[in-house]
Coordinates of C-alpha atoms in Angstrom, one line a residue:
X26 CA 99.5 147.8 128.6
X27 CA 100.6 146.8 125.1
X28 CA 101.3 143.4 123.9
X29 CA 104.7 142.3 123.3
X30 CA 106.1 141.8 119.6
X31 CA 107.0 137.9 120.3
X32 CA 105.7 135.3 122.9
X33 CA 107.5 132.7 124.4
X34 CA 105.8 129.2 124.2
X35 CA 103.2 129.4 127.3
X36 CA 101.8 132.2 126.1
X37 CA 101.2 132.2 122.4
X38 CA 98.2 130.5 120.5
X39 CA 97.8 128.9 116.8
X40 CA 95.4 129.6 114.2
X41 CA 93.9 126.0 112.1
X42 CA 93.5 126.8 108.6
X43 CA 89.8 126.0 107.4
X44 CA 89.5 125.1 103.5
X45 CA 90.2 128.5 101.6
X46 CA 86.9 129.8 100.2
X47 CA 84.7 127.5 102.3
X48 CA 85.2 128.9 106.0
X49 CA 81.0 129.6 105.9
X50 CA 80.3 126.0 105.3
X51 CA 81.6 124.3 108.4
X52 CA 79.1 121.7 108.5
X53 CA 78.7 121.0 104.8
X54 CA 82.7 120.4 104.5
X55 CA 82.2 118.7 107.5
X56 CA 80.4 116.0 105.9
X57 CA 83.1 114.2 103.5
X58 CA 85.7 114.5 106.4
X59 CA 83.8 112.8 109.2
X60 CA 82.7 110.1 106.4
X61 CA 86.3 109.9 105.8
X62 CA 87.1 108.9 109.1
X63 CA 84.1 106.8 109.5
X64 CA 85.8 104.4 106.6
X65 CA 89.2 104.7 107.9
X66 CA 87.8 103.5 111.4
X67 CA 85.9 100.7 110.1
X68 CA 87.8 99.8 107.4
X69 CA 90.9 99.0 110.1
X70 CA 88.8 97.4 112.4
X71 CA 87.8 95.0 110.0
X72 CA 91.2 94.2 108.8
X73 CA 92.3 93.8 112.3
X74 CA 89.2 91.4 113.2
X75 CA 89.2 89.5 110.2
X76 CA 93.4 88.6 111.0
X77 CA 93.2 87.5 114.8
X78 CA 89.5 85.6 114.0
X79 CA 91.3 83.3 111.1
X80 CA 94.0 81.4 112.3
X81 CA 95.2 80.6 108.7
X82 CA 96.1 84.5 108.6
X83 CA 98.3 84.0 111.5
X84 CA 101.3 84.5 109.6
X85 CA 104.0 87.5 109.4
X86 CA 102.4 89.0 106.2
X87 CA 98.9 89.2 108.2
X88 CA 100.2 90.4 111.3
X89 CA 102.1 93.4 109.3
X90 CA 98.9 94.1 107.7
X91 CA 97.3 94.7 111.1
X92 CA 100.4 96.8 112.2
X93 CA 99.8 98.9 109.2
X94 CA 96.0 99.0 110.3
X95 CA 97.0 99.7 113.8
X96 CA 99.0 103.2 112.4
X97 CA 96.6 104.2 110.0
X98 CA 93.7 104.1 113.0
X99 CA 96.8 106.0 115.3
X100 CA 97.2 108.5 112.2
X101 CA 93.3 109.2 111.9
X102 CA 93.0 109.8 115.5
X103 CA 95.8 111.9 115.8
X104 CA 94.1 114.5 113.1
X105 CA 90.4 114.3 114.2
X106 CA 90.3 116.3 117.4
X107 CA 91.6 119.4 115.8
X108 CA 89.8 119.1 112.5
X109 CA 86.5 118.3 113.8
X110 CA 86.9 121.2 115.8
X111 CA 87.5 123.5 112.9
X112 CA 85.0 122.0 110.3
X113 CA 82.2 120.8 112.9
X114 CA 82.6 123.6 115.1
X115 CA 84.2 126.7 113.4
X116 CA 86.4 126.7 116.5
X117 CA 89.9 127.7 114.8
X118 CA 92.4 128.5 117.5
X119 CA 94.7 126.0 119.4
X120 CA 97.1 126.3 122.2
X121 CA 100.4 125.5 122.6
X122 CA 100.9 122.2 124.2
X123 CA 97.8 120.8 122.4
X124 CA 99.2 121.3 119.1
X125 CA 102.7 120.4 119.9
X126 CA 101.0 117.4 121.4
X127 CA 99.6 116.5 117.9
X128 CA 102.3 117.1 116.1
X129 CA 104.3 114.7 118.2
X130 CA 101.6 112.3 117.5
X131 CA 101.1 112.6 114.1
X132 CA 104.7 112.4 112.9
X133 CA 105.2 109.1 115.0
X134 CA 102.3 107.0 113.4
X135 CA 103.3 108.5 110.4
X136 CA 106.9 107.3 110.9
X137 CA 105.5 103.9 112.4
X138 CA 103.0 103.3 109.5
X139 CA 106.8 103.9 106.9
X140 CA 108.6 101.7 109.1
X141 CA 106.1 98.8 109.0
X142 CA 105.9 99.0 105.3
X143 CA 109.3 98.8 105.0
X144 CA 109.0 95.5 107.4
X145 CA 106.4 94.2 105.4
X146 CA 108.7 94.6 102.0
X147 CA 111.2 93.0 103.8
X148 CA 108.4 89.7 104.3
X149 CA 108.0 89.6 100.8
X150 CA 111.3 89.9 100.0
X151 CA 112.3 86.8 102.1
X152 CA 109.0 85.2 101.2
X153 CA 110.1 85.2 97.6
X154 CA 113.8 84.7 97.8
X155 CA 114.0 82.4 100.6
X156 CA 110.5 80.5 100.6
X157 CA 111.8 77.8 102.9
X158 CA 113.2 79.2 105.2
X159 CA 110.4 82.0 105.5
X160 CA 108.8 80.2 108.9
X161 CA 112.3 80.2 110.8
X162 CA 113.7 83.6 109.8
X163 CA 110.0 85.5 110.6
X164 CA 109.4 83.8 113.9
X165 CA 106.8 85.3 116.0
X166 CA 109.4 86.7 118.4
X167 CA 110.6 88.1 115.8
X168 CA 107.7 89.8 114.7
X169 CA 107.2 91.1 118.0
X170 CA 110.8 92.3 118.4
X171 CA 110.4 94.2 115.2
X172 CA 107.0 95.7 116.1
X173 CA 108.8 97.1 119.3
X174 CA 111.3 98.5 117.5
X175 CA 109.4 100.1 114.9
X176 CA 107.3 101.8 117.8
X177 CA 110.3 102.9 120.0
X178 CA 112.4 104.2 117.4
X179 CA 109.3 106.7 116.1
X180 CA 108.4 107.9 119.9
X181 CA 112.4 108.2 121.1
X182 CA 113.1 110.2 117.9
X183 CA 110.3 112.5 117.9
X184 CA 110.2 113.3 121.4
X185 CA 112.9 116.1 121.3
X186 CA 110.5 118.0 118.7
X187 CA 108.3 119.5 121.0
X188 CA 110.6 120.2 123.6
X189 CA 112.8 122.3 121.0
X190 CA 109.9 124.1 119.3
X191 CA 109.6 124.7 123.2
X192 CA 112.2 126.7 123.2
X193 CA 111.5 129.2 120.4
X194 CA 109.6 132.3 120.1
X195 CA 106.5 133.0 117.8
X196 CA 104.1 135.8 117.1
X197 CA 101.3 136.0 120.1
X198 CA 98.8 134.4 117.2
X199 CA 100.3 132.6 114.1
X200 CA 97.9 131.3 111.4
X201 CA 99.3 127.5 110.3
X202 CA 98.8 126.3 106.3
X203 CA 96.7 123.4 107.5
X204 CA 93.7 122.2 110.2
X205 CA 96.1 120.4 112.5
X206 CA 99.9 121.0 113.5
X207 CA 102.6 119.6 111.4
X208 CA 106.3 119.8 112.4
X209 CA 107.7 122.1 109.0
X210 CA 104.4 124.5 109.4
X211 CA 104.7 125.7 112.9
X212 CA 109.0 126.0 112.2
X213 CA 108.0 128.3 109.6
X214 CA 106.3 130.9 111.9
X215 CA 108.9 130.8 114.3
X216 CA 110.4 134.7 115.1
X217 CA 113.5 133.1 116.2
X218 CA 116.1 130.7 114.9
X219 CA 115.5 127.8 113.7
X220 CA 118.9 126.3 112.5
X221 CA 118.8 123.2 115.6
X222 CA 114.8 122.6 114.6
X223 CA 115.1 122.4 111.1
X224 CA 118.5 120.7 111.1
X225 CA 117.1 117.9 113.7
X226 CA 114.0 117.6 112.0
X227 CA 116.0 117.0 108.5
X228 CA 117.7 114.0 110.1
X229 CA 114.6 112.7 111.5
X230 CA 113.0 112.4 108.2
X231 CA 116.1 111.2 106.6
X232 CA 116.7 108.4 109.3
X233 CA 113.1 107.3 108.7
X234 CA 111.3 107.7 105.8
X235 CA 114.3 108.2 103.5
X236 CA 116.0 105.5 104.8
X237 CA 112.6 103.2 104.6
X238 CA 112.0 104.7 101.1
X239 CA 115.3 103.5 99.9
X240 CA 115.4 100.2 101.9
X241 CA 112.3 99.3 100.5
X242 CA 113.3 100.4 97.4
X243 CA 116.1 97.9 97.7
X244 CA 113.7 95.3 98.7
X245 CA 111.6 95.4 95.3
X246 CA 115.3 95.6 93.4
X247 CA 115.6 92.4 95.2
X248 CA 112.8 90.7 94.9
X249 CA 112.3 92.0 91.0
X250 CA 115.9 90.3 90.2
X251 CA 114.3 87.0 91.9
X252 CA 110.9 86.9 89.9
X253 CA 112.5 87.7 86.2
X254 CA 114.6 84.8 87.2
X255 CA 111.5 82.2 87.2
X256 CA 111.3 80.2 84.0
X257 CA 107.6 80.0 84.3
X258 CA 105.5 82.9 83.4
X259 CA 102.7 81.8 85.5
X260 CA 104.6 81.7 88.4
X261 CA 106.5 84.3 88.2
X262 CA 103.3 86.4 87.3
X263 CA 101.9 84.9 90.7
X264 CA 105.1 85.9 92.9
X265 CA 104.7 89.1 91.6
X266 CA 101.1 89.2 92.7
X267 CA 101.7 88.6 96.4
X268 CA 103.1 92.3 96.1
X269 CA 100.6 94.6 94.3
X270 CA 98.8 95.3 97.8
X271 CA 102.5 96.5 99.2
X272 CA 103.4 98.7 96.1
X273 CA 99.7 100.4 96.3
X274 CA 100.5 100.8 100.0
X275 CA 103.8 102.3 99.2
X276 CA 102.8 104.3 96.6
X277 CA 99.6 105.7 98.8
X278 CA 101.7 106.7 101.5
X279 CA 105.2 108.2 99.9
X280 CA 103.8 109.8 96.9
X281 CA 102.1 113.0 98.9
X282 CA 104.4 112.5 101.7
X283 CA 107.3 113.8 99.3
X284 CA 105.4 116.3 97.1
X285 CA 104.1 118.1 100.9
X286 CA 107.9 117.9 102.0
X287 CA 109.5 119.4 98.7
X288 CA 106.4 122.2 99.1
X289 CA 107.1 122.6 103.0
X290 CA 111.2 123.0 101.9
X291 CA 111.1 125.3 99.1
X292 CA 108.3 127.4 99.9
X293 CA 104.4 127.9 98.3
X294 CA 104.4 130.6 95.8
X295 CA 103.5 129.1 92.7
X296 CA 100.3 127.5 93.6
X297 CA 97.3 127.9 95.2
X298 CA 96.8 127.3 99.3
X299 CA 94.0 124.8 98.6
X300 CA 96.4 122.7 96.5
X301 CA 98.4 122.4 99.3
X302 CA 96.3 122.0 102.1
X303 CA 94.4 119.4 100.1
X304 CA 97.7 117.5 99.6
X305 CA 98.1 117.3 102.6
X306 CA 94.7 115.5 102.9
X307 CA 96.0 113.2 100.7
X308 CA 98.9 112.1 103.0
X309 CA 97.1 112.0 106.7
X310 CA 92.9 110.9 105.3
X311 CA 93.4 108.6 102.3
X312 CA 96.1 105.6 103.5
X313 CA 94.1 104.7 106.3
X314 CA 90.9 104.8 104.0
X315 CA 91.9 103.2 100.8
X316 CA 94.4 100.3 102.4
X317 CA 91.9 98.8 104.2
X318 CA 89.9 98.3 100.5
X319 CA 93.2 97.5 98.5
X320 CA 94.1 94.7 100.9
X321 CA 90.4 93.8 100.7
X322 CA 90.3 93.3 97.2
X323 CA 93.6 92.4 96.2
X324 CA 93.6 89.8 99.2
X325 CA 91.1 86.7 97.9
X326 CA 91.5 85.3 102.4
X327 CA 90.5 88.5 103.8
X328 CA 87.8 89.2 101.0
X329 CA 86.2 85.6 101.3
X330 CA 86.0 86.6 105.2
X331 CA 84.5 90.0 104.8
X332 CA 81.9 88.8 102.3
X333 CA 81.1 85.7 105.2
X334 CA 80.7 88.1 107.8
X335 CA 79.0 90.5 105.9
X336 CA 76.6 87.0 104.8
X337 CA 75.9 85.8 108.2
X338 CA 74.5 89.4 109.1
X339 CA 72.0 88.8 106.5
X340 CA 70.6 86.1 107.8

């Protein structure tokens, strides 16, 4: 019997992209990823003990700092299983719930980890603009009702994705641009179409990240119009300072996120796959690496309790 042109979605499977040029050296490229997530892990961890073992870190901008670890760890996790399987075992194909599964997964942290950066420019802006009134407009109920929201609003408004790539029709095997299953890659290789997808998924990402790009935007106009106003350089140098962590943050996250959307929009035929894919690497593997060691550094409470810990062990 011969197979049918198109599947529906029970019956069709996806092909993970391996690192073009290296699809012989599983193990080898195997290596830096694993390592990767190795640092991400422990990197988070350590953030997360080193706030709830100090109780002078008990404050909002400490407990949005182990929100933002708490999505990068949910980020990692949600792109291991599938590239482990690729790079460790050479295992390439995927089935349909399991990849809409991770998709669902990866665009909510990914959402969550925008939406807590956006609530933790919104503690510096009130830190800086309204320092006395910090402790009764961030109350820990607060917090709390804020952490809530940020996690219901990315789950309720992502939940419709699979179900309406559910109801599309694809190829019996489609090959995907990356090693795990992103929203705009798996549209692309739809055979049917994809006006409701693509027009729901537009609003998605312009309810979420472009609205938390812009708010937070808003947030540094604010709190830039408040530090120029200081007479003293010193201090205003020093307000300033409390933000450098965020803006690396920010600027971690958003810049790849935008370049992989524009590429994902208006197509891929100026530059090589690789570029791409390892863009995409930028976005999902180096936040939940690299804020962990910017928060570190930048963050003279949290570096004075690593390098105790780290101390004690010695001896």
């Amino acid at each position: 019997m011969a197979v049918s042109k198109h599947s529906n979605a029970s019956s069709f499977f996806f092909i993970l992209m391996d690192l073009p040029g290296l699809e012989a050296s599983h193990y080898w490229t195997a290596i830096p990823i694993c390592l990767i997530y190795v640092l991400s892990v422990l990197g988070n961890m350590t953030i997360m003990h080193t706030v709830k073992s100090v109780s002078s870190l008990h404050t909002p901008m400490y407990i949005f700092l182990s929100m933002l670890s708490m999505a990068d760890l949910g980020l990692s996790a949600s792109t291991l299983p599938s590239m482990a399987i690729v790079f460790l075992l050479g295992q390439r194909m995927i089935g349909t719930a399991t990849c809409f599964m991770q998709l669902f997964f990866i665009h909510t942290f990914s959402v969550i980890e925008s939406a807590v950066l956006l609530a933790m420019a919104f503690d510096r802006c009130v830190a800086i603009r309204e320092p006395l009134r910090y402790a009764t407009i961030l109350t820990t109920r607060r917090i709390g009702a804020i952490g809530l929201a940020v996690v219901v609003r990315s789950a309720a408004l992502h939940l419709p994705l699979p179900v309406l790539l559910g109801r599309l029709t694809f190829p019996p095997v489609s090959a995907l641009s990356h090693s795990y299953c992103v929203h705009p890659d798996v549209l692309r290789l739809s055979c049917s179409s994809t006006v409701v997808n693509s027009g729901f998924g537009l609003f998605v990402m312009l309810s979420t990240l472009g609205m938390d790009a812009v708010l937070i935007l808003l947030s540094y106009v604010l709190i830039l119009k408040t530090v120029l106003s200081i007479a003293s350089n010193a201090e205003r140098l020093k307000a300033f300072n409390t933000c450098i962590s965020h803006i690396c943050a920010v600027l971690l996250f958003y810049s790849p996120l935008v370049s992989l959307s524009m590429i994902h929009r208006f197509g891929k035929k100026k530059l090589p796959a690789l570029v791409y894919m390892l863009l995409s690497y930028l976005h999902f593997l180096m936040p939940p690496v690299l804020n962990p060691i910017v928060y570190s550094v930048k963050t003279k409470e949290i570096r004075v309790h690593i390098l105790k810990m780290l101390h004690l062990k010695k001896h």
